[in-house]
Amino acid sequence: MSVSIVGIGMHPFGRHGLTGKEQGVVAVSRALHDAGVTWDQVQFAFGGSDAAGNPDTMVSDLGLTGLSFVNVRNGCATGGSAITLGVQAILAGAGDIGVVVGYDKHPPGAFNARPSEYSLGDWYGESGLMLTTQFFAMKIQRYADHHGISASTLAKVAEKAFANGALNNNAWRRSPLTEQEILASPMVSDPLTKYMWCSPGEGAVALVICRDEVARRLTTKPIRIGAVRLRSRRFGSFEVFSPGLSAERGVSPSVDAARATFEAAGVGPEDMDLAQLQDTEAGAEVMHLAETGFCSDGDQERLVQDGETRIGGRLPVNTDGGCIANGEPIGASGLRQVYENVLQLRGDAGPRQVPGHPRAAFTHVYGAPGISACTVLTR
Amino acid sequence: MTSRPIADGVFTDAPVPRLLAGRCEACEVVTFPRQGGCPRCTRRSVVDHWLPPAGVLWSWTIQRFAPKAPYRGPAEFVPYGVGYVELPGECIVEGRLTTADPDELWIGRPMELTLVVNHVDGDGADVMTYAFAPSGTR
Ligand SMILES: [Zn+2]
């Protein structure tokens, strides 16, 4: 048995007057309409939000049908966790049709996590170390030093994100910026300038998933979930909010999640026609290209400089503009990536459609406190 | 003028600044800050272990915007350096740096542990935290 996506819905990302929950209801309604099913046919739901309340409260708007609804809050992999649980529920026989939804609404500015939520002493925050931005900056600082990644390459990643976002009506940032403008913007955390970062934002995404047999009754274009896997950090990984690291270094949970996903799907990175990779900032996209197996360490310099990760390149990456152009509503981000891949595999991505009728696509989310979820979708 | 550490059980200033880590008696892994269990072998046999006060810069950045709470720096924000310093054969420790000048920072640069004032408490006492200062030249 396998699981397919038959409906997708989104509330545009950015800054809006609606609450997170209201945006979630819009996304669910659109996904149901897209699938041609009604809310009372949905047997279970998993809803993710980090900072915008409990998603199960949406049932008061959507209908009090008595379905099984579980709230998910799992750091930056909240959306990835929700779809993981949704797929597992169908594979376990808990239902034939389910909804996976994620939304969020964060205040402007950098995230300010509390040390106690991460089992850290208050001193860690009081002394100015409790910033995700520092981690991402220091990870790419060392990576760039070891593997020869240039400032130009970091800027080109962001330039591509804004160029793709300009082709996406649901994106937050839709104005293209040049490589020079990105390099000349204020340095935020060395080596990353202002326009190389994503910003906390708002948005909502919902998916209707179901058993394959049901999917074939509902649509002629089901998108099959080849595999979805979630992993947390192992000893030796380098993570957000780490006062200390072991001298013995290991791999990131992104490496583990990607490997497990490809293995379960019975395919490899070389079989993917496009990928959505966590781009909290430009360096993250560069490093995640290698961590998820799409290239070797250091090869990104050539891939990016040659335009191979652009739409029309050998491996288009973050075709919807990624986190950099869409912002980061934590609960929704992982599902935004899946939404984009469904559009691309259906051939419905409009001006940003990847040419050549893509057949297989990959998603990867990563974040605090050392968690990653990946999917392989096929048509 | 009185002073106090920003937290107990993280560092000492006597006779010289040192950071308190934990060492697993079973697998020898050193963990900072000190914690009860070993993240490598999962055993609970962790004992106090004082880290050496010098190492080399593993990575770094400059914090150029004022962090939100719970940060308690000076009222007028001053950019500060943050880095990881590898203490050879022990572990890699994150901390404030005493410089915010990128020209003074490079991966591999020798660094030494020191203590700096993080903020001044309501009673006028200096609240101290640890930091790493560059040593040696390029
Ligand atoms: Zn141990």
Short mmCIF file of C-alpha atoms and ligand atoms in Angstrom, two decimals:
data_model
loop_
_atom_site.label_atom_id
_atom_site.label_comp_id
_atom_site.label_asym_id
_atom_site.label_seq_id
_atom_site.Cartn_x
_atom_site.Cartn_y
_atom_site.Cartn_z
CA MET A 1 0.00 0.00 0.00
CA SER A 2 1.12 3.54 -0.56
CA VAL A 3 -0.15 7.02 0.13
CA SER A 4 -0.96 9.80 -2.33
CA ILE A 5 -1.66 13.51 -2.21
CA VAL A 6 -4.95 14.37 -3.91
CA GLY A 7 -5.51 17.93 -2.74
CA ILE A 8 -3.36 20.94 -1.92
CA GLY A 9 -4.28 24.32 -0.50
CA MET A 10 -2.36 27.37 0.58
CA HIS A 11 -2.95 30.70 2.23
CA PRO A 12 -0.35 33.10 0.78
CA PHE A 13 2.80 33.64 2.82
CA GLY A 14 3.87 37.05 4.08
CA ARG A 15 2.15 39.44 6.46
CA HIS A 16 -1.64 39.46 6.61
CA GLY A 17 -4.43 40.60 8.91
CA LEU A 18 -5.74 37.09 9.51
CA THR A 19 -4.88 34.96 12.53
CA GLY A 20 -2.82 31.82 12.00
CA LYS A 21 -5.89 29.69 12.55
CA GLU A 22 -7.92 31.67 9.96
CA GLN A 23 -5.13 31.16 7.43
CA GLY A 24 -5.16 27.44 8.28
CA VAL A 25 -8.89 27.24 7.60
CA VAL A 26 -8.37 28.90 4.19
CA ALA A 27 -5.66 26.39 3.33
CA VAL A 28 -7.76 23.38 4.41
CA SER A 29 -10.81 24.63 2.49
CA ARG A 30 -8.73 25.09 -0.66
CA ALA A 31 -7.12 21.65 -0.28
CA LEU A 32 -10.54 19.99 0.16
CA HIS A 33 -11.87 21.81 -2.91
CA ASP A 34 -8.81 20.79 -4.89
CA ALA A 35 -9.33 17.16 -3.87
CA GLY A 36 -13.08 17.24 -4.43
CA VAL A 37 -13.83 15.94 -0.96
CA THR A 38 -15.79 17.46 1.91
CA TRP A 39 -14.65 17.92 5.49
CA ASP A 40 -17.03 15.23 6.79
CA GLN A 41 -15.22 12.66 4.63
CA VAL A 42 -11.92 13.37 6.41
CA GLN A 43 -11.21 10.70 9.02
CA PHE A 44 -8.15 12.16 10.69
CA ALA A 45 -5.99 15.27 10.70
CA PHE A 46 -2.55 16.29 11.92
CA GLY A 47 -2.08 20.01 12.38
CA GLY A 48 1.18 21.82 13.06
CA SER A 49 1.79 25.26 14.53
CA ASP A 50 4.71 26.53 16.57
CA ALA A 51 3.50 29.94 17.71
CA ALA A 52 -0.09 30.45 16.53
CA GLY A 53 -2.16 28.26 18.82
CA ASN A 54 -3.61 24.78 18.64
CA PRO A 55 -4.58 23.74 15.10
CA ASP A 56 -7.37 21.44 16.32
CA THR A 57 -9.37 24.58 17.15
CA MET A 58 -9.97 24.84 13.38
CA VAL A 59 -12.72 22.21 13.73
CA SER A 60 -15.05 24.89 15.06
CA ASP A 61 -14.85 26.58 11.62
CA LEU A 62 -14.47 23.48 9.48
CA GLY A 63 -17.14 21.39 11.21
CA LEU A 64 -17.43 19.39 14.41
CA THR A 65 -17.41 15.96 12.78
CA GLY A 66 -15.68 14.10 15.59
CA LEU A 67 -12.62 13.18 13.53
CA SER A 68 -9.27 12.30 15.13
CA PHE A 69 -7.24 15.55 15.19
CA VAL A 70 -3.72 15.63 16.63
CA ASN A 71 -1.71 18.81 17.17
CA VAL A 72 1.97 18.69 16.19
CA ARG A 73 4.66 20.99 17.54
CA ASN A 74 8.12 19.80 16.62
CA GLY A 75 10.40 22.76 16.06
CA CYS A 76 11.29 23.70 12.49
CA ALA A 77 10.26 20.20 11.34
CA THR A 78 6.67 20.72 12.50
CA GLY A 79 5.24 20.55 8.96
CA GLY A 80 7.48 17.63 8.07
CA SER A 81 6.39 15.87 11.24
CA ALA A 82 2.71 16.39 10.46
CA ILE A 83 3.00 14.75 7.04
CA THR A 84 5.12 11.93 8.50
CA LEU A 85 2.37 11.19 11.01
CA GLY A 86 -0.34 11.46 8.38
CA VAL A 87 1.35 8.92 6.12
CA GLN A 88 1.97 6.58 9.05
CA ALA A 89 -1.71 6.81 10.03
CA ILE A 90 -2.84 5.66 6.59
CA LEU A 91 -0.21 2.92 6.41
CA ALA A 92 -1.37 1.76 9.87
CA GLY A 93 -4.96 1.53 8.64
CA ALA A 94 -6.24 4.35 10.81
CA GLY A 95 -8.20 5.87 7.92
CA ASP A 96 -8.40 6.25 4.16
CA ILE A 97 -8.58 10.05 3.87
CA GLY A 98 -6.72 12.50 6.06
CA VAL A 99 -5.70 16.14 6.19
CA VAL A 100 -2.25 17.43 7.05
CA VAL A 101 -2.15 21.14 7.79
CA GLY A 102 0.43 23.59 9.06
CA TYR A 103 0.27 27.29 9.77
CA ASP A 104 2.08 29.92 11.76
CA LYS A 105 2.24 33.60 12.53
CA HIS A 106 5.42 34.95 14.12
CA PRO A 107 6.14 38.49 15.29
CA PRO A 108 8.64 40.48 13.13
CA GLY A 109 12.36 40.12 13.81
CA ALA A 110 14.59 37.20 14.74
CA PHE A 111 13.13 34.31 16.70
CA ASN A 112 13.70 34.70 20.44
CA ALA A 113 13.59 31.27 21.95
CA ARG A 114 13.72 30.83 25.71
CA PRO A 115 16.72 28.86 27.03
CA SER A 116 14.54 26.79 29.38
CA GLU A 117 12.57 25.44 26.41
CA TYR A 118 15.82 23.95 25.13
CA SER A 119 17.06 22.64 28.50
CA LEU A 120 19.67 25.42 28.69
CA GLY A 121 20.55 27.68 31.59
CA ASP A 122 19.27 31.26 31.53
CA TRP A 123 22.89 32.44 31.25
CA TYR A 124 22.99 31.20 27.66
CA GLY A 125 20.33 33.70 26.62
CA GLU A 126 21.39 36.49 28.97
CA SER A 127 24.90 36.47 27.52
CA GLY A 128 23.60 36.80 23.94
CA LEU A 129 24.13 33.29 22.57
CA MET A 130 20.47 32.24 22.12
CA LEU A 131 20.15 33.19 18.45
CA THR A 132 19.52 30.78 15.59
CA THR A 133 21.20 33.30 13.27
CA GLN A 134 24.55 32.79 15.02
CA PHE A 135 24.40 29.06 14.43
CA PHE A 136 23.64 29.36 10.72
CA ALA A 137 26.34 32.00 10.27
CA MET A 138 28.97 29.94 12.08
CA LYS A 139 28.05 26.74 10.26
CA ILE A 140 28.47 28.30 6.79
CA GLN A 141 31.51 30.31 7.97
CA ARG A 142 33.38 27.09 8.72
CA TYR A 143 31.93 25.21 5.75
CA ALA A 144 32.86 27.98 3.31
CA ASP A 145 36.38 28.11 4.72
CA HIS A 146 36.85 24.34 4.36
CA HIS A 147 35.12 23.80 1.04
CA GLY A 148 35.78 26.99 -0.88
CA ILE A 149 32.30 28.54 -1.01
CA SER A 150 32.51 32.18 -2.15
CA ALA A 151 30.44 35.18 -1.08
CA SER A 152 29.32 35.39 -4.71
CA THR A 153 27.83 31.90 -4.47
CA LEU A 154 25.94 32.77 -1.28
CA ALA A 155 24.56 35.87 -3.01
CA LYS A 156 23.61 33.90 -6.14
CA VAL A 157 21.56 31.50 -3.99
CA ALA A 158 19.58 34.44 -2.58
CA GLU A 159 19.31 36.07 -6.02
CA LYS A 160 17.76 32.85 -7.36
CA ALA A 161 15.33 32.73 -4.42
CA PHE A 162 14.01 36.23 -5.14
CA ALA A 163 13.89 35.53 -8.90
CA ASN A 164 11.78 32.40 -8.28
CA GLY A 165 9.66 34.22 -5.69
CA ALA A 166 8.87 36.86 -8.31
CA LEU A 167 7.17 34.08 -10.31
CA ASN A 168 5.08 32.92 -7.33
CA ASN A 169 1.86 34.77 -6.44
CA ASN A 170 1.81 33.12 -3.02
CA ALA A 171 5.33 34.28 -2.09
CA TRP A 172 6.08 37.09 0.36
CA ARG A 173 9.11 38.62 -1.41
CA ARG A 174 8.36 39.07 -5.10
CA SER A 175 10.92 41.71 -6.10
CA PRO A 176 14.06 40.41 -7.79
CA LEU A 177 17.39 41.58 -6.34
CA THR A 178 20.75 41.47 -8.05
CA GLU A 179 23.77 39.64 -6.71
CA GLN A 180 25.42 43.03 -6.15
CA GLU A 181 22.44 44.38 -4.18
CA ILE A 182 22.48 41.28 -1.97
CA LEU A 183 26.24 41.53 -1.34
CA ALA A 184 25.97 45.25 -0.59
CA SER A 185 23.12 44.89 1.93
CA PRO A 186 24.09 45.25 5.61
CA MET A 187 26.02 42.40 7.19
CA VAL A 188 23.72 40.71 9.74
CA SER A 189 25.87 37.86 11.02
CA ASP A 190 29.13 37.37 9.16
CA PRO A 191 29.37 36.06 6.45
CA LEU A 192 25.64 36.53 5.75
CA THR A 193 24.12 39.83 4.64
CA LYS A 194 20.54 41.00 5.18
CA TYR A 195 19.10 39.67 1.91
CA MET A 196 20.67 36.23 2.35
CA TRP A 197 18.26 35.45 5.22
CA CYS A 198 14.68 34.33 5.47
CA SER A 199 12.45 36.17 7.94
CA PRO A 200 9.90 34.74 10.38
CA GLY A 201 6.49 35.28 8.77
CA GLU A 202 3.01 33.91 8.26
CA GLY A 203 1.29 31.39 6.06
CA ALA A 204 -0.63 28.14 5.89
CA VAL A 205 -0.59 24.99 3.79
CA ALA A 206 -2.86 21.94 3.80
CA LEU A 207 -2.75 18.61 2.00
CA VAL A 208 -5.41 15.95 1.53
CA ILE A 209 -3.78 12.53 1.60
CA CYS A 210 -5.31 9.13 1.05
CA ARG A 211 -4.74 5.49 0.23
CA ASP A 212 -3.77 4.87 -3.39
CA GLU A 213 -6.99 3.03 -4.24
CA VAL A 214 -9.04 5.94 -2.94
CA ALA A 215 -6.78 8.41 -4.74
CA ARG A 216 -7.44 6.84 -8.12
CA ARG A 217 -11.18 7.32 -7.60
CA LEU A 218 -10.72 11.00 -6.75
CA THR A 219 -8.23 12.27 -9.31
CA THR A 220 -6.45 11.43 -12.51
CA LYS A 221 -3.29 13.10 -11.20
CA PRO A 222 -2.51 11.63 -7.78
CA ILE A 223 0.99 12.43 -6.53
CA ARG A 224 2.47 9.45 -4.76
CA ILE A 225 4.42 9.87 -1.52
CA GLY A 226 7.32 7.52 -2.21
CA ALA A 227 8.64 7.95 1.30
CA VAL A 228 8.76 10.38 4.19
CA ARG A 229 11.23 10.08 7.04
CA LEU A 230 11.99 12.14 10.15
CA ARG A 231 15.26 12.02 12.12
CA SER A 232 16.66 13.80 15.15
CA ARG A 233 20.31 14.55 15.82
CA ARG A 234 22.90 11.94 16.67
CA PHE A 235 26.09 12.31 18.65
CA GLY A 236 28.57 14.58 16.89
CA SER A 237 26.15 16.73 14.88
CA PHE A 238 26.39 20.54 14.95
CA GLU A 239 23.10 22.09 16.00
CA VAL A 240 21.36 25.31 16.92
CA PHE A 241 21.72 26.32 20.58
CA SER A 242 24.81 24.21 21.37
CA PRO A 243 27.04 25.67 24.12
CA GLY A 244 29.43 22.80 23.48
CA LEU A 245 30.23 20.35 20.67
CA SER A 246 32.08 17.08 20.93
CA ALA A 247 35.61 16.95 19.51
CA GLU A 248 34.49 13.85 17.60
CA ARG A 249 32.39 15.22 14.72
CA GLY A 250 29.49 13.42 13.06
CA VAL A 251 26.78 14.05 10.49
CA SER A 252 23.69 16.25 10.56
CA PRO A 253 20.20 14.78 10.96
CA SER A 254 19.62 16.03 7.39
CA VAL A 255 22.09 13.38 6.20
CA ASP A 256 20.27 10.67 8.13
CA ALA A 257 16.76 11.78 7.11
CA ALA A 258 17.68 12.10 3.42
CA ARG A 259 19.41 8.71 3.30
CA ALA A 260 16.50 7.01 5.05
CA THR A 261 13.99 8.65 2.73
CA PHE A 262 15.83 7.69 -0.46
CA GLU A 263 16.35 4.15 0.81
CA ALA A 264 12.68 3.72 1.71
CA ALA A 265 11.61 5.13 -1.66
CA GLY A 266 14.05 2.89 -3.53
CA VAL A 267 15.55 5.81 -5.44
CA GLY A 268 18.55 8.10 -5.16
CA PRO A 269 19.30 11.81 -5.48
CA GLU A 270 20.21 11.24 -9.14
CA ASP A 271 16.58 10.25 -9.82
CA MET A 272 15.16 13.57 -8.61
CA ASP A 273 14.09 16.19 -11.14
CA LEU A 274 13.91 19.01 -8.59
CA ALA A 275 14.33 19.63 -4.87
CA GLN A 276 13.10 21.95 -2.16
CA LEU A 277 15.84 22.28 0.49
CA GLN A 278 15.68 24.18 3.78
CA ASP A 279 17.13 27.61 3.03
CA THR A 280 16.92 29.40 6.34
CA GLU A 281 19.69 31.44 4.76
CA ALA A 282 21.74 31.12 1.60
CA GLY A 283 24.44 29.03 3.27
CA ALA A 284 21.90 26.47 4.42
CA GLU A 285 20.84 25.74 0.85
CA VAL A 286 24.48 25.31 -0.14
CA MET A 287 25.27 22.92 2.72
CA HIS A 288 22.00 21.00 2.45
CA LEU A 289 22.72 20.24 -1.23
CA ALA A 290 25.63 18.11 0.01
CA GLU A 291 24.00 16.82 3.21
CA THR A 292 21.02 15.44 1.31
CA GLY A 293 23.28 13.73 -1.22
CA PHE A 294 22.84 15.89 -4.31
CA CYS A 295 26.55 16.74 -4.57
CA SER A 296 29.88 16.44 -2.81
CA ASP A 297 31.19 19.02 -0.36
CA GLY A 298 32.55 21.95 -2.34
CA ASP A 299 30.82 21.07 -5.64
CA GLN A 300 28.14 23.65 -4.86
CA GLU A 301 30.47 26.43 -5.91
CA ARG A 302 30.40 25.21 -9.50
CA LEU A 303 26.73 24.10 -9.44
CA VAL A 304 25.53 27.51 -8.29
CA GLN A 305 27.93 29.56 -10.40
CA ASP A 306 26.88 27.55 -13.50
CA GLY A 307 23.19 28.08 -12.73
CA GLU A 308 22.46 24.36 -12.39
CA THR A 309 20.13 24.92 -9.41
CA ARG A 310 17.97 27.44 -11.28
CA ILE A 311 14.69 26.57 -13.00
CA GLY A 312 15.90 25.11 -16.27
CA GLY A 313 19.15 23.90 -14.72
CA ARG A 314 20.11 20.29 -14.11
CA LEU A 315 18.64 20.27 -10.58
CA PRO A 316 16.25 23.16 -9.88
CA VAL A 317 16.26 23.96 -6.15
CA ASN A 318 13.64 25.94 -4.22
CA THR A 319 11.58 26.68 -7.30
CA ASP A 320 8.96 28.63 -5.31
CA GLY A 321 11.56 30.96 -3.81
CA GLY A 322 12.15 28.86 -0.70
CA CYS A 323 12.18 30.29 2.79
CA ILE A 324 14.19 33.29 1.59
CA ALA A 325 11.32 34.54 -0.62
CA ASN A 326 8.41 33.01 1.31
CA GLY A 327 9.51 33.66 4.87
CA GLU A 328 9.47 31.12 7.65
CA PRO A 329 6.15 30.32 9.31
CA ILE A 330 7.55 27.30 11.14
CA GLY A 331 4.40 25.17 11.12
CA ALA A 332 3.81 25.67 7.40
CA SER A 333 7.27 25.64 5.79
CA GLY A 334 7.73 21.89 5.40
CA LEU A 335 4.30 21.60 3.80
CA ARG A 336 4.95 24.57 1.48
CA GLN A 337 7.79 22.53 -0.01
CA VAL A 338 5.48 19.57 -0.58
CA TYR A 339 2.80 21.87 -2.07
CA GLU A 340 5.35 23.22 -4.55
CA ASN A 341 6.50 19.75 -5.58
CA VAL A 342 2.90 18.62 -6.11
CA LEU A 343 2.32 21.65 -8.38
CA GLN A 344 5.52 20.90 -10.31
CA LEU A 345 4.76 17.19 -10.72
CA ARG A 346 1.22 17.95 -11.87
CA GLY A 347 2.64 20.44 -14.38
CA ASP A 348 0.64 23.25 -12.80
CA ALA A 349 3.48 25.55 -11.68
CA GLY A 350 2.82 28.17 -14.35
CA PRO A 351 5.64 30.62 -15.05
CA ARG A 352 8.03 28.74 -12.78
CA GLN A 353 7.24 25.26 -14.14
CA VAL A 354 10.33 23.08 -14.32
CA PRO A 355 10.64 22.01 -17.98
CA GLY A 356 10.71 18.41 -19.16
CA HIS A 357 7.68 17.05 -17.26
CA PRO A 358 9.39 16.26 -13.93
CA ARG A 359 8.53 12.84 -12.49
CA ALA A 360 10.18 12.84 -9.05
CA ALA A 361 10.84 15.56 -6.50
CA PHE A 362 12.45 15.85 -3.07
CA THR A 363 11.79 17.99 0.01
CA HIS A 364 13.96 18.61 3.05
CA VAL A 365 13.28 20.60 6.20
CA TYR A 366 15.77 21.14 8.99
CA GLY A 367 15.82 23.15 12.15
CA ALA A 368 15.99 23.50 15.88
CA PRO A 369 16.78 21.57 17.94
CA GLY A 370 18.44 19.24 15.42
CA ILE A 371 15.63 17.65 13.47
CA SER A 372 15.05 16.96 9.79
CA ALA A 373 12.26 15.52 7.67
CA CYS A 374 12.42 14.60 3.98
CA THR A 375 10.00 13.38 1.34
CA VAL A 376 10.20 11.86 -2.11
CA LEU A 377 7.16 12.50 -4.30
CA THR A 378 6.52 10.88 -7.69
CA ARG A 379 3.78 10.94 -10.28
CA MET B 1 32.63 47.00 43.42
CA THR B 2 31.26 43.47 43.76
CA SER B 3 30.91 40.92 41.02
CA ARG B 4 29.19 37.60 40.60
CA PRO B 5 29.10 34.87 37.93
CA ILE B 6 26.17 34.83 35.50
CA ALA B 7 25.49 31.24 36.57
CA ASP B 8 26.80 28.69 39.03
CA GLY B 9 28.48 25.56 37.78
CA VAL B 10 29.63 26.94 34.41
CA PHE B 11 33.03 28.49 35.17
CA THR B 12 35.37 29.55 37.95
CA ASP B 13 37.71 32.52 38.22
CA ALA B 14 40.03 31.12 40.87
CA PRO B 15 42.90 30.86 40.60
CA VAL B 16 42.48 31.42 36.83
CA PRO B 17 39.40 31.32 34.58
CA ARG B 18 38.37 27.75 33.74
CA LEU B 19 35.19 26.20 32.32
CA LEU B 20 33.50 23.27 34.04
CA ALA B 21 32.72 20.33 31.76
CA GLY B 22 31.71 16.74 32.43
CA ARG B 23 33.78 13.70 31.49
CA CYS B 24 32.20 10.29 31.00
CA GLU B 25 34.11 7.70 33.03
CA ALA B 26 32.99 4.99 30.61
CA CYS B 27 33.83 6.47 27.20
CA GLU B 28 35.92 9.54 28.13
CA VAL B 29 33.75 11.94 26.16
CA VAL B 30 33.92 15.51 27.44
CA THR B 31 30.71 17.56 27.45
CA PHE B 32 30.25 21.29 28.04
CA PRO B 33 28.37 22.46 30.01
CA ARG B 34 28.51 19.67 32.57
CA GLN B 35 25.44 17.46 32.39
CA GLY B 36 24.24 14.32 34.14
CA GLY B 37 24.35 11.79 31.33
CA CYS B 38 26.77 11.01 28.50
CA PRO B 39 25.36 11.95 25.06
CA ARG B 40 27.65 9.44 23.37
CA CYS B 41 27.27 6.19 25.32
CA THR B 42 24.10 7.12 27.32
CA ARG B 43 25.65 6.14 30.69
CA ARG B 44 25.20 8.33 33.78
CA SER B 45 28.82 8.08 34.95
CA VAL B 46 29.80 11.72 34.35
CA VAL B 47 32.32 13.45 36.64
CA ASP B 48 33.54 17.06 36.91
CA HIS B 49 36.23 17.97 34.40
CA TRP B 50 37.91 21.38 34.18
CA LEU B 51 38.69 22.39 30.61
CA PRO B 52 42.04 23.81 29.51
CA PRO B 53 41.92 27.60 29.10
CA ALA B 54 43.29 27.79 25.55
CA GLY B 55 42.42 26.48 22.12
CA VAL B 56 41.90 27.51 18.50
CA LEU B 57 39.00 29.27 16.81
CA TRP B 58 36.72 26.66 15.13
CA SER B 59 34.20 29.12 13.70
CA TRP B 60 32.94 32.63 14.38
CA THR B 61 30.45 35.35 13.53
CA ILE B 62 29.62 38.88 14.64
CA GLN B 63 26.30 39.60 16.36
CA ARG B 64 25.42 42.87 14.66
CA PHE B 65 21.82 43.46 15.79
CA ALA B 66 20.51 43.74 19.36
CA PRO B 67 19.10 40.40 20.52
CA LYS B 68 15.65 40.35 22.10
CA ALA B 69 15.10 39.21 25.70
CA PRO B 70 16.45 37.27 27.51
CA TYR B 71 19.67 39.02 26.36
CA ARG B 72 20.98 41.32 29.09
CA GLY B 73 23.81 43.27 27.55
CA PRO B 74 24.55 46.97 27.91
CA ALA B 75 21.58 49.34 27.48
CA GLU B 76 23.20 50.79 24.35
CA PHE B 77 23.78 47.77 22.08
CA VAL B 78 27.35 47.09 21.06
CA PRO B 79 28.04 44.40 18.41
CA TYR B 80 29.96 41.44 19.77
CA GLY B 81 31.81 38.44 18.42
CA VAL B 82 30.61 34.87 18.99
CA GLY B 83 32.65 31.80 18.25
CA TYR B 84 33.38 28.16 18.83
CA VAL B 85 36.82 27.38 20.22
CA GLU B 86 38.26 23.89 19.91
CA LEU B 87 40.08 22.82 23.02
CA PRO B 88 42.34 20.14 21.52
CA GLY B 89 41.36 16.61 22.47
CA GLU B 90 38.58 17.82 24.76
CA CYS B 91 35.58 19.51 23.14
CA ILE B 92 34.50 22.61 21.22
CA VAL B 93 33.04 25.42 23.34
CA GLU B 94 30.78 28.25 22.21
CA GLY B 95 31.27 31.64 23.78
CA ARG B 96 31.43 35.39 23.41
CA LEU B 97 34.59 36.77 21.85
CA THR B 98 36.35 39.85 23.17
CA THR B 99 36.57 41.36 19.68
CA ALA B 100 33.93 42.20 17.07
CA ASP B 101 36.51 42.98 14.38
CA PRO B 102 36.40 40.40 11.54
CA ASP B 103 40.01 41.20 10.68
CA GLU B 104 41.07 39.82 14.06
CA LEU B 105 39.19 36.55 13.60
CA TRP B 106 40.12 33.56 11.49
CA ILE B 107 39.54 29.84 11.81
CA GLY B 108 42.57 28.31 13.50
CA ARG B 109 43.55 31.43 15.42
CA PRO B 110 44.78 30.68 19.00
CA MET B 111 42.27 31.83 21.62
CA GLU B 112 42.38 32.12 25.42
CA LEU B 113 39.63 31.99 28.00
CA THR B 114 38.88 35.14 29.99
CA LEU B 115 35.99 36.62 31.96
CA VAL B 116 34.08 39.74 30.93
CA VAL B 117 31.24 41.84 32.37
CA ASN B 118 27.96 40.77 30.76
CA HIS B 119 25.76 43.34 32.49
CA VAL B 120 25.40 45.26 35.74
CA ASP B 121 22.77 43.98 38.17
CA GLY B 122 20.21 46.18 39.95
CA ASP B 123 22.40 46.20 43.07
CA GLY B 124 25.37 47.53 41.11
CA ALA B 125 27.24 44.24 40.95
CA ASP B 126 29.09 43.28 37.77
CA VAL B 127 27.65 40.05 36.38
CA MET B 128 30.48 38.12 34.78
CA THR B 129 30.44 35.66 31.90
CA TYR B 130 33.22 33.85 30.07
CA ALA B 131 34.63 34.87 26.71
CA PHE B 132 37.52 34.00 24.43
CA ALA B 133 40.22 36.49 23.52
CA PRO B 134 42.46 36.19 20.44
CA SER B 135 46.12 35.49 21.09
CA GLY B 136 49.06 35.26 18.71
CA THR B 137 49.19 36.97 15.33
CA ARG B 138 48.52 35.89 11.77
ZN ZN C 1 30.10 8.01 27.65
#
